[in-house]
Amino acid sequence: MRALMFGWEFPPHILGGLGTASYGLTKGMAAQGDMDITFVIPRPSGDEDTSFLRIIGAGDTPVVWRDVSYDYVRERLAGKMTPELYYQLR
């Protein structure tokens, strides 16, 4: 199973409780076996324990779609947002 998680800290750099909770959750998930865990934080320090998960920086995450066709936006956002508003907000 694959899991993608987001946070703003990960041990050993902890400012509050999220880093500790994230570590416990990911360690527990990894213990279940057959887990591929990716954890995204704003800026990895490089000294995080990556023996059971992959840590990547938010800025290192590739943007797959930069330009999306008008028809695709219209189809996917039908009833929620107009394509014009989508293009204005992005």
PDB file of N, CA and C in Angstrom:
ATOM      1  N   MET A   1       0.847  -1.163   0.000  1.00  0.00           N
ATOM      2  CA  MET A   1       0.000   0.000   0.000  1.00  0.00           C
ATOM      3  C   MET A   1       0.901   1.237   0.000  1.00  0.00           C
ATOM      4  N   ARG A   2       0.410   2.264  -0.627  1.00  0.00           N
ATOM      5  CA  ARG A   2       1.160   3.521  -0.675  1.00  0.00           C
ATOM      6  C   ARG A   2       0.440   4.577   0.160  1.00  0.00           C
ATOM      7  N   ALA A   3       1.214   5.375   0.867  1.00  0.00           N
ATOM      8  CA  ALA A   3       0.651   6.451   1.685  1.00  0.00           C
ATOM      9  C   ALA A   3       1.436   7.731   1.420  1.00  0.00           C
ATOM     10  N   LEU A   4       0.709   8.815   1.261  1.00  0.00           N
ATOM     11  CA  LEU A   4       1.301  10.140   1.088  1.00  0.00           C
ATOM     12  C   LEU A   4       0.836  10.995   2.253  1.00  0.00           C
ATOM     13  N   MET A   5       1.786  11.515   3.013  1.00  0.00           N
ATOM     14  CA  MET A   5       1.455  12.313   4.189  1.00  0.00           C
ATOM     15  C   MET A   5       2.150  13.669   4.098  1.00  0.00           C
ATOM     16  N   PHE A   6       1.528  14.657   4.711  1.00  0.00           N
ATOM     17  CA  PHE A   6       2.069  16.011   4.730  1.00  0.00           C
ATOM     18  C   PHE A   6       2.197  16.492   6.170  1.00  0.00           C
ATOM     19  N   GLY A   7       3.241  17.219   6.446  1.00  0.00           N
ATOM     20  CA  GLY A   7       3.437  17.807   7.766  1.00  0.00           C
ATOM     21  C   GLY A   7       4.424  18.945   7.664  1.00  0.00           C
ATOM     22  N   TRP A   8       4.667  19.627   8.769  1.00  0.00           N
ATOM     23  CA  TRP A   8       5.629  20.725   8.721  1.00  0.00           C
ATOM     24  C   TRP A   8       6.885  20.426   9.534  1.00  0.00           C
ATOM     25  N   GLU A   9       6.918  19.226  10.162  1.00  0.00           N
ATOM     26  CA  GLU A   9       8.114  18.847  10.901  1.00  0.00           C
ATOM     27  C   GLU A   9       8.201  17.335  11.002  1.00  0.00           C
ATOM     28  N   PHE A  10       9.417  16.850  11.219  1.00  0.00           N
ATOM     29  CA  PHE A  10       9.646  15.422  11.396  1.00  0.00           C
ATOM     30  C   PHE A  10      10.926  15.274  12.208  1.00  0.00           C
ATOM     31  N   PRO A  11      10.949  14.340  13.175  1.00  0.00           N
ATOM     32  CA  PRO A  11      12.139  14.186  14.018  1.00  0.00           C
ATOM     33  C   PRO A  11      13.408  13.994  13.194  1.00  0.00           C
ATOM     34  N   PRO A  12      14.511  14.522  13.648  1.00  0.00           N
ATOM     35  CA  PRO A  12      14.777  15.016  15.000  1.00  0.00           C
ATOM     36  C   PRO A  12      14.452  16.496  15.208  1.00  0.00           C
ATOM     37  N   HIS A  13      13.878  17.158  14.248  1.00  0.00           N
ATOM     38  CA  HIS A  13      13.563  18.589  14.372  1.00  0.00           C
ATOM     39  C   HIS A  13      12.085  18.747  14.708  1.00  0.00           C
ATOM     40  N   ILE A  14      11.808  18.932  15.994  1.00  0.00           N
ATOM     41  CA  ILE A  14      10.428  18.995  16.468  1.00  0.00           C
ATOM     42  C   ILE A  14      10.194  20.336  17.158  1.00  0.00           C
ATOM     43  N   LEU A  15       9.143  21.012  16.731  1.00  0.00           N
ATOM     44  CA  LEU A  15       8.759  22.273  17.361  1.00  0.00           C
ATOM     45  C   LEU A  15       7.519  22.096  18.230  1.00  0.00           C
ATOM     46  N   GLY A  16       6.749  21.074  17.967  1.00  0.00           N
ATOM     47  CA  GLY A  16       5.524  20.818  18.711  1.00  0.00           C
ATOM     48  C   GLY A  16       5.200  19.337  18.669  1.00  0.00           C
ATOM     49  N   GLY A  17       3.922  19.021  18.727  1.00  0.00           N
ATOM     50  CA  GLY A  17       3.515  17.622  18.785  1.00  0.00           C
ATOM     51  C   GLY A  17       3.336  16.934  17.451  1.00  0.00           C
ATOM     52  N   LEU A  18       3.229  17.699  16.365  1.00  0.00           N
ATOM     53  CA  LEU A  18       2.959  17.069  15.072  1.00  0.00           C
ATOM     54  C   LEU A  18       4.098  16.160  14.630  1.00  0.00           C
ATOM     55  N   GLY A  19       5.325  16.570  14.841  1.00  0.00           N
ATOM     56  CA  GLY A  19       6.464  15.751  14.449  1.00  0.00           C
ATOM     57  C   GLY A  19       6.479  14.418  15.165  1.00  0.00           C
ATOM     58  N   THR A  20       6.207  14.443  16.467  1.00  0.00           N
ATOM     59  CA  THR A  20       6.166  13.214  17.253  1.00  0.00           C
ATOM     60  C   THR A  20       5.030  12.320  16.792  1.00  0.00           C
ATOM     61  N   ALA A  21       3.867  12.903  16.574  1.00  0.00           N
ATOM     62  CA  ALA A  21       2.713  12.123  16.107  1.00  0.00           C
ATOM     63  C   ALA A  21       2.970  11.555  14.715  1.00  0.00           C
ATOM     64  N   SER A  22       3.549  12.348  13.845  1.00  0.00           N
ATOM     65  CA  SER A  22       3.842  11.888  12.483  1.00  0.00           C
ATOM     66  C   SER A  22       4.830  10.728  12.501  1.00  0.00           C
ATOM     67  N   TYR A  23       5.832  10.831  13.361  1.00  0.00           N
ATOM     68  CA  TYR A  23       6.815   9.759  13.473  1.00  0.00           C
ATOM     69  C   TYR A  23       6.132   8.470  13.939  1.00  0.00           C
ATOM     70  N   GLY A  24       5.307   8.570  14.970  1.00  0.00           N
ATOM     71  CA  GLY A  24       4.611   7.390  15.490  1.00  0.00           C
ATOM     72  C   GLY A  24       3.683   6.762  14.463  1.00  0.00           C
ATOM     73  N   LEU A  25       2.945   7.598  13.753  1.00  0.00           N
ATOM     74  CA  LEU A  25       2.032   7.088  12.721  1.00  0.00           C
ATOM     75  C   LEU A  25       2.781   6.391  11.598  1.00  0.00           C
ATOM     76  N   THR A  26       3.817   7.034  11.092  1.00  0.00           N
ATOM     77  CA  THR A  26       4.549   6.443   9.970  1.00  0.00           C
ATOM     78  C   THR A  26       5.313   5.197  10.399  1.00  0.00           C
ATOM     79  N   LYS A  27       5.864   5.190  11.593  1.00  0.00           N
ATOM     80  CA  LYS A  27       6.578   4.014  12.098  1.00  0.00           C
ATOM     81  C   LYS A  27       5.602   2.845  12.263  1.00  0.00           C
ATOM     82  N   GLY A  28       4.415   3.127  12.789  1.00  0.00           N
ATOM     83  CA  GLY A  28       3.396   2.089  12.940  1.00  0.00           C
ATOM     84  C   GLY A  28       2.907   1.559  11.605  1.00  0.00           C
ATOM     85  N   MET A  29       2.710   2.448  10.652  1.00  0.00           N
ATOM     86  CA  MET A  29       2.281   2.016   9.318  1.00  0.00           C
ATOM     87  C   MET A  29       3.347   1.150   8.662  1.00  0.00           C
ATOM     88  N   ALA A  30       4.611   1.552   8.804  1.00  0.00           N
ATOM     89  CA  ALA A  30       5.705   0.795   8.197  1.00  0.00           C
ATOM     90  C   ALA A  30       5.818  -0.599   8.802  1.00  0.00           C
ATOM     91  N   ALA A  31       5.468  -0.729  10.078  1.00  0.00           N
ATOM     92  CA  ALA A  31       5.548  -2.027  10.754  1.00  0.00           C
ATOM     93  C   ALA A  31       4.512  -3.014  10.225  1.00  0.00           C
ATOM     94  N   GLN A  32       3.497  -2.523   9.537  1.00  0.00           N
ATOM     95  CA  GLN A  32       2.461  -3.401   8.989  1.00  0.00           C
ATOM     96  C   GLN A  32       2.960  -4.175   7.776  1.00  0.00           C
ATOM     97  N   GLY A  33       4.066  -3.751   7.217  1.00  0.00           N
ATOM     98  CA  GLY A  33       4.647  -4.434   6.061  1.00  0.00           C
ATOM     99  C   GLY A  33       4.041  -3.969   4.757  1.00  0.00           C
ATOM    100  N   ASP A  34       4.778  -4.126   3.694  1.00  0.00           N
ATOM    101  CA  ASP A  34       4.341  -3.769   2.346  1.00  0.00           C
ATOM    102  C   ASP A  34       3.801  -2.341   2.260  1.00  0.00           C
ATOM    103  N   MET A  35       4.463  -1.413   2.940  1.00  0.00           N
ATOM    104  CA  MET A  35       4.059  -0.009   2.913  1.00  0.00           C
ATOM    105  C   MET A  35       5.121   0.816   2.202  1.00  0.00           C
ATOM    106  N   ASP A  36       4.665   1.715   1.350  1.00  0.00           N
ATOM    107  CA  ASP A  36       5.527   2.679   0.672  1.00  0.00           C
ATOM    108  C   ASP A  36       5.049   4.051   1.128  1.00  0.00           C
ATOM    109  N   ILE A  37       5.751   4.640   2.086  1.00  0.00           N
ATOM    110  CA  ILE A  37       5.316   5.885   2.716  1.00  0.00           C
ATOM    111  C   ILE A  37       6.177   7.041   2.217  1.00  0.00           C
ATOM    112  N   THR A  38       5.512   8.079   1.740  1.00  0.00           N
ATOM    113  CA  THR A  38       6.185   9.316   1.354  1.00  0.00           C
ATOM    114  C   THR A  38       5.661  10.418   2.259  1.00  0.00           C
ATOM    115  N   PHE A  39       6.572  11.124   2.902  1.00  0.00           N
ATOM    116  CA  PHE A  39       6.207  12.195   3.821  1.00  0.00           C
ATOM    117  C   PHE A  39       6.771  13.501   3.272  1.00  0.00           C
ATOM    118  N   VAL A  40       5.907  14.484   3.095  1.00  0.00           N
ATOM    119  CA  VAL A  40       6.298  15.776   2.524  1.00  0.00           C
ATOM    120  C   VAL A  40       6.358  16.815   3.639  1.00  0.00           C
ATOM    121  N   ILE A  41       7.511  17.469   3.761  1.00  0.00           N
ATOM    122  CA  ILE A  41       7.665  18.570   4.708  1.00  0.00           C
ATOM    123  C   ILE A  41       8.222  19.778   3.946  1.00  0.00           C
ATOM    124  N   PRO A  42       8.076  20.964   4.507  1.00  0.00           N
ATOM    125  CA  PRO A  42       8.524  22.146   3.770  1.00  0.00           C
ATOM    126  C   PRO A  42       9.987  22.091   3.337  1.00  0.00           C
ATOM    127  N   ARG A  43      10.880  21.734   4.253  1.00  0.00           N
ATOM    128  CA  ARG A  43      12.308  21.730   3.916  1.00  0.00           C
ATOM    129  C   ARG A  43      13.032  20.680   4.761  1.00  0.00           C
ATOM    130  N   PRO A  44      13.307  19.512   4.191  1.00  0.00           N
ATOM    131  CA  PRO A  44      14.031  18.483   4.951  1.00  0.00           C
ATOM    132  C   PRO A  44      15.445  18.950   5.305  1.00  0.00           C
ATOM    133  N   SER A  45      15.916  18.515   6.468  1.00  0.00           N
ATOM    134  CA  SER A  45      17.273  18.861   6.904  1.00  0.00           C
ATOM    135  C   SER A  45      18.298  17.858   6.413  1.00  0.00           C
ATOM    136  N   GLY A  46      17.842  16.652   6.116  1.00  0.00           N
ATOM    137  CA  GLY A  46      18.750  15.625   5.633  1.00  0.00           C
ATOM    138  C   GLY A  46      19.185  14.638   6.695  1.00  0.00           C
ATOM    139  N   ASP A  47      18.865  14.926   7.959  1.00  0.00           N
ATOM    140  CA  ASP A  47      19.258  14.005   9.023  1.00  0.00           C
ATOM    141  C   ASP A  47      18.061  13.259   9.620  1.00  0.00           C
ATOM    142  N   GLU A  48      16.938  13.290   8.935  1.00  0.00           N
ATOM    143  CA  GLU A  48      15.764  12.548   9.382  1.00  0.00           C
ATOM    144  C   GLU A  48      15.981  11.051   9.142  1.00  0.00           C
ATOM    145  N   ASP A  49      15.318  10.229   9.957  1.00  0.00           N
ATOM    146  CA  ASP A  49      15.403   8.772   9.809  1.00  0.00           C
ATOM    147  C   ASP A  49      14.560   8.358   8.605  1.00  0.00           C
ATOM    148  N   THR A  50      15.220   7.962   7.544  1.00  0.00           N
ATOM    149  CA  THR A  50      14.506   7.563   6.322  1.00  0.00           C
ATOM    150  C   THR A  50      14.598   6.057   6.086  1.00  0.00           C
ATOM    151  N   SER A  51      14.794   5.301   7.161  1.00  0.00           N
ATOM    152  CA  SER A  51      14.927   3.850   7.022  1.00  0.00           C
ATOM    153  C   SER A  51      13.595   3.172   6.714  1.00  0.00           C
ATOM    154  N   PHE A  52      12.482   3.845   6.967  1.00  0.00           N
ATOM    155  CA  PHE A  52      11.174   3.225   6.767  1.00  0.00           C
ATOM    156  C   PHE A  52      10.215   4.079   5.939  1.00  0.00           C
ATOM    157  N   LEU A  53      10.675   5.229   5.456  1.00  0.00           N
ATOM    158  CA  LEU A  53       9.841   6.091   4.634  1.00  0.00           C
ATOM    159  C   LEU A  53      10.732   6.987   3.785  1.00  0.00           C
ATOM    160  N   ARG A  54      10.121   7.637   2.829  1.00  0.00           N
ATOM    161  CA  ARG A  54      10.823   8.597   1.970  1.00  0.00           C
ATOM    162  C   ARG A  54      10.352   9.991   2.390  1.00  0.00           C
ATOM    163  N   ILE A  55      11.296  10.886   2.618  1.00  0.00           N
ATOM    164  CA  ILE A  55      10.969  12.265   2.976  1.00  0.00           C
ATOM    165  C   ILE A  55      11.389  13.164   1.824  1.00  0.00           C
ATOM    166  N   ILE A  56      10.460  14.001   1.384  1.00  0.00           N
ATOM    167  CA  ILE A  56      10.775  14.953   0.319  1.00  0.00           C
ATOM    168  C   ILE A  56      10.325  16.349   0.737  1.00  0.00           C
ATOM    169  N   GLY A  57      10.994  17.337   0.200  1.00  0.00           N
ATOM    170  CA  GLY A  57      10.628  18.720   0.463  1.00  0.00           C
ATOM    171  C   GLY A  57       9.485  19.150  -0.437  1.00  0.00           C
ATOM    172  N   ALA A  58       8.622  19.998   0.083  1.00  0.00           N
ATOM    173  CA  ALA A  58       7.474  20.460  -0.705  1.00  0.00           C
ATOM    174  C   ALA A  58       7.929  21.148  -1.986  1.00  0.00           C
ATOM    175  N   GLY A  59       9.036  21.859  -1.948  1.00  0.00           N
ATOM    176  CA  GLY A  59       9.548  22.526  -3.138  1.00  0.00           C
ATOM    177  C   GLY A  59      10.155  21.578  -4.151  1.00  0.00           C
ATOM    178  N   ASP A  60      10.444  20.348  -3.714  1.00  0.00           N
ATOM    179  CA  ASP A  60      11.026  19.351  -4.610  1.00  0.00           C
ATOM    180  C   ASP A  60       9.967  18.485  -5.278  1.00  0.00           C
ATOM    181  N   THR A  61       8.715  18.736  -4.957  1.00  0.00           N
ATOM    182  CA  THR A  61       7.627  17.959  -5.526  1.00  0.00           C
ATOM    183  C   THR A  61       7.344  18.466  -6.932  1.00  0.00           C
ATOM    184  N   PRO A  62       7.455  17.609  -7.930  1.00  0.00           N
ATOM    185  CA  PRO A  62       7.239  18.073  -9.303  1.00  0.00           C
ATOM    186  C   PRO A  62       5.781  18.453  -9.561  1.00  0.00           C
ATOM    187  N   VAL A  63       5.596  19.479 -10.342  1.00  0.00           N
ATOM    188  CA  VAL A  63       4.262  19.872 -10.777  1.00  0.00           C
ATOM    189  C   VAL A  63       4.010  19.162 -12.094  1.00  0.00           C
ATOM    190  N   VAL A  64       3.030  18.280 -12.101  1.00  0.00           N
ATOM    191  CA  VAL A  64       2.789  17.449 -13.275  1.00  0.00           C
ATOM    192  C   VAL A  64       2.019  18.221 -14.340  1.00  0.00           C
ATOM    193  N   TRP A  65       0.969  18.901 -13.946  1.00  0.00           N
ATOM    194  CA  TRP A  65       0.142  19.626 -14.909  1.00  0.00           C
ATOM    195  C   TRP A  65       0.281  21.116 -14.685  1.00  0.00           C
ATOM    196  N   ARG A  66       0.837  21.785 -15.622  1.00  0.00           N
ATOM    197  CA  ARG A  66       0.883  23.240 -15.542  1.00  0.00           C
ATOM    198  C   ARG A  66      -0.263  23.843 -16.358  1.00  0.00           C
ATOM    199  N   ASP A  67      -0.463  23.329 -17.549  1.00  0.00           N
ATOM    200  CA  ASP A  67      -1.544  23.810 -18.404  1.00  0.00           C
ATOM    201  C   ASP A  67      -2.546  22.686 -18.609  1.00  0.00           C
ATOM    202  N   VAL A  68      -3.768  22.956 -18.268  1.00  0.00           N
ATOM    203  CA  VAL A  68      -4.836  21.978 -18.401  1.00  0.00           C
ATOM    204  C   VAL A  68      -5.815  22.522 -19.429  1.00  0.00           C
ATOM    205  N   SER A  69      -6.260  21.672 -20.317  1.00  0.00           N
ATOM    206  CA  SER A  69      -7.143  22.132 -21.387  1.00  0.00           C
ATOM    207  C   SER A  69      -8.482  22.625 -20.830  1.00  0.00           C
ATOM    208  N   TYR A  70      -9.057  23.557 -21.529  1.00  0.00           N
ATOM    209  CA  TYR A  70     -10.340  24.142 -21.151  1.00  0.00           C
ATOM    210  C   TYR A  70     -11.401  23.055 -21.026  1.00  0.00           C
ATOM    211  N   ASP A  71     -11.453  22.149 -21.989  1.00  0.00           N
ATOM    212  CA  ASP A  71     -12.461  21.084 -21.967  1.00  0.00           C
ATOM    213  C   ASP A  71     -12.289  20.171 -20.762  1.00  0.00           C
ATOM    214  N   TYR A  72     -11.048  19.861 -20.412  1.00  0.00           N
ATOM    215  CA  TYR A  72     -10.790  19.009 -19.253  1.00  0.00           C
ATOM    216  C   TYR A  72     -11.274  19.692 -17.978  1.00  0.00           C
ATOM    217  N   VAL A  73     -10.968  20.977 -17.813  1.00  0.00           N
ATOM    218  CA  VAL A  73     -11.400  21.728 -16.635  1.00  0.00           C
ATOM    219  C   VAL A  73     -12.921  21.775 -16.579  1.00  0.00           C
ATOM    220  N   ARG A  74     -13.553  22.062 -17.700  1.00  0.00           N
ATOM    221  CA  ARG A  74     -15.013  22.149 -17.750  1.00  0.00           C
ATOM    222  C   ARG A  74     -15.644  20.821 -17.334  1.00  0.00           C
ATOM    223  N   GLU A  75     -15.092  19.718 -17.830  1.00  0.00           N
ATOM    224  CA  GLU A  75     -15.636  18.395 -17.527  1.00  0.00           C
ATOM    225  C   GLU A  75     -15.437  18.035 -16.053  1.00  0.00           C
ATOM    226  N   ARG A  76     -14.250  18.274 -15.515  1.00  0.00           N
ATOM    227  CA  ARG A  76     -13.926  17.860 -14.151  1.00  0.00           C
ATOM    228  C   ARG A  76     -14.559  18.743 -13.078  1.00  0.00           C
ATOM    229  N   LEU A  77     -14.761  20.017 -13.387  1.00  0.00           N
ATOM    230  CA  LEU A  77     -15.287  20.940 -12.385  1.00  0.00           C
ATOM    231  C   LEU A  77     -16.741  21.313 -12.617  1.00  0.00           C
ATOM    232  N   ALA A  78     -17.411  20.580 -13.474  1.00  0.00           N
ATOM    233  CA  ALA A  78     -18.808  20.875 -13.804  1.00  0.00           C
ATOM    234  C   ALA A  78     -19.655  20.980 -12.535  1.00  0.00           C
ATOM    235  N   GLY A  79     -20.384  22.080 -12.426  1.00  0.00           N
ATOM    236  CA  GLY A  79     -21.267  22.291 -11.291  1.00  0.00           C
ATOM    237  C   GLY A  79     -20.577  22.840 -10.050  1.00  0.00           C
ATOM    238  N   LYS A  80     -19.264  22.892 -10.062  1.00  0.00           N
ATOM    239  CA  LYS A  80     -18.522  23.382  -8.900  1.00  0.00           C
ATOM    240  C   LYS A  80     -17.875  24.737  -9.162  1.00  0.00           C
ATOM    241  N   MET A  81     -17.363  24.895 -10.381  1.00  0.00           N
ATOM    242  CA  MET A  81     -16.629  26.106 -10.730  1.00  0.00           C
ATOM    243  C   MET A  81     -16.576  26.200 -12.253  1.00  0.00           C
ATOM    244  N   THR A  82     -16.633  27.408 -12.758  1.00  0.00           N
ATOM    245  CA  THR A  82     -16.521  27.582 -14.208  1.00  0.00           C
ATOM    246  C   THR A  82     -15.051  27.514 -14.614  1.00  0.00           C
ATOM    247  N   PRO A  83     -14.772  27.106 -15.835  1.00  0.00           N
ATOM    248  CA  PRO A  83     -13.379  27.115 -16.295  1.00  0.00           C
ATOM    249  C   PRO A  83     -12.748  28.506 -16.209  1.00  0.00           C
ATOM    250  N   GLU A  84     -13.542  29.536 -16.469  1.00  0.00           N
ATOM    251  CA  GLU A  84     -13.018  30.905 -16.394  1.00  0.00           C
ATOM    252  C   GLU A  84     -12.522  31.224 -14.978  1.00  0.00           C
ATOM    253  N   LEU A  85     -13.317  30.843 -13.970  1.00  0.00           N
ATOM    254  CA  LEU A  85     -12.917  31.096 -12.588  1.00  0.00           C
ATOM    255  C   LEU A  85     -11.677  30.272 -12.228  1.00  0.00           C
ATOM    256  N   TYR A  86     -11.630  29.026 -12.691  1.00  0.00           N
ATOM    257  CA  TYR A  86     -10.457  28.184 -12.447  1.00  0.00           C
ATOM    258  C   TYR A  86      -9.186  28.854 -12.971  1.00  0.00           C
ATOM    259  N   TYR A  87      -9.224  29.293 -14.220  1.00  0.00           N
ATOM    260  CA  TYR A  87      -8.040  29.917 -14.824  1.00  0.00           C
ATOM    261  C   TYR A  87      -7.688  31.238 -14.144  1.00  0.00           C
ATOM    262  N   GLN A  88      -8.694  31.938 -13.634  1.00  0.00           N
ATOM    263  CA  GLN A  88      -8.443  33.193 -12.926  1.00  0.00           C
ATOM    264  C   GLN A  88      -7.764  32.930 -11.577  1.00  0.00           C
ATOM    265  N   LEU A  89      -8.175  31.879 -10.873  1.00  0.00           N
ATOM    266  CA  LEU A  89      -7.654  31.591  -9.539  1.00  0.00           C
ATOM    267  C   LEU A  89      -6.303  30.889  -9.534  1.00  0.00           C
ATOM    268  N   ARG A  90      -6.014  30.151 -10.582  1.00  0.00           N
ATOM    269  CA  ARG A  90      -4.769  29.372 -10.531  1.00  0.00           C
ATOM    270  C   ARG A  90      -3.614  30.279 -10.676  1.00  0.00           C
TER     271      ARG A  90
END
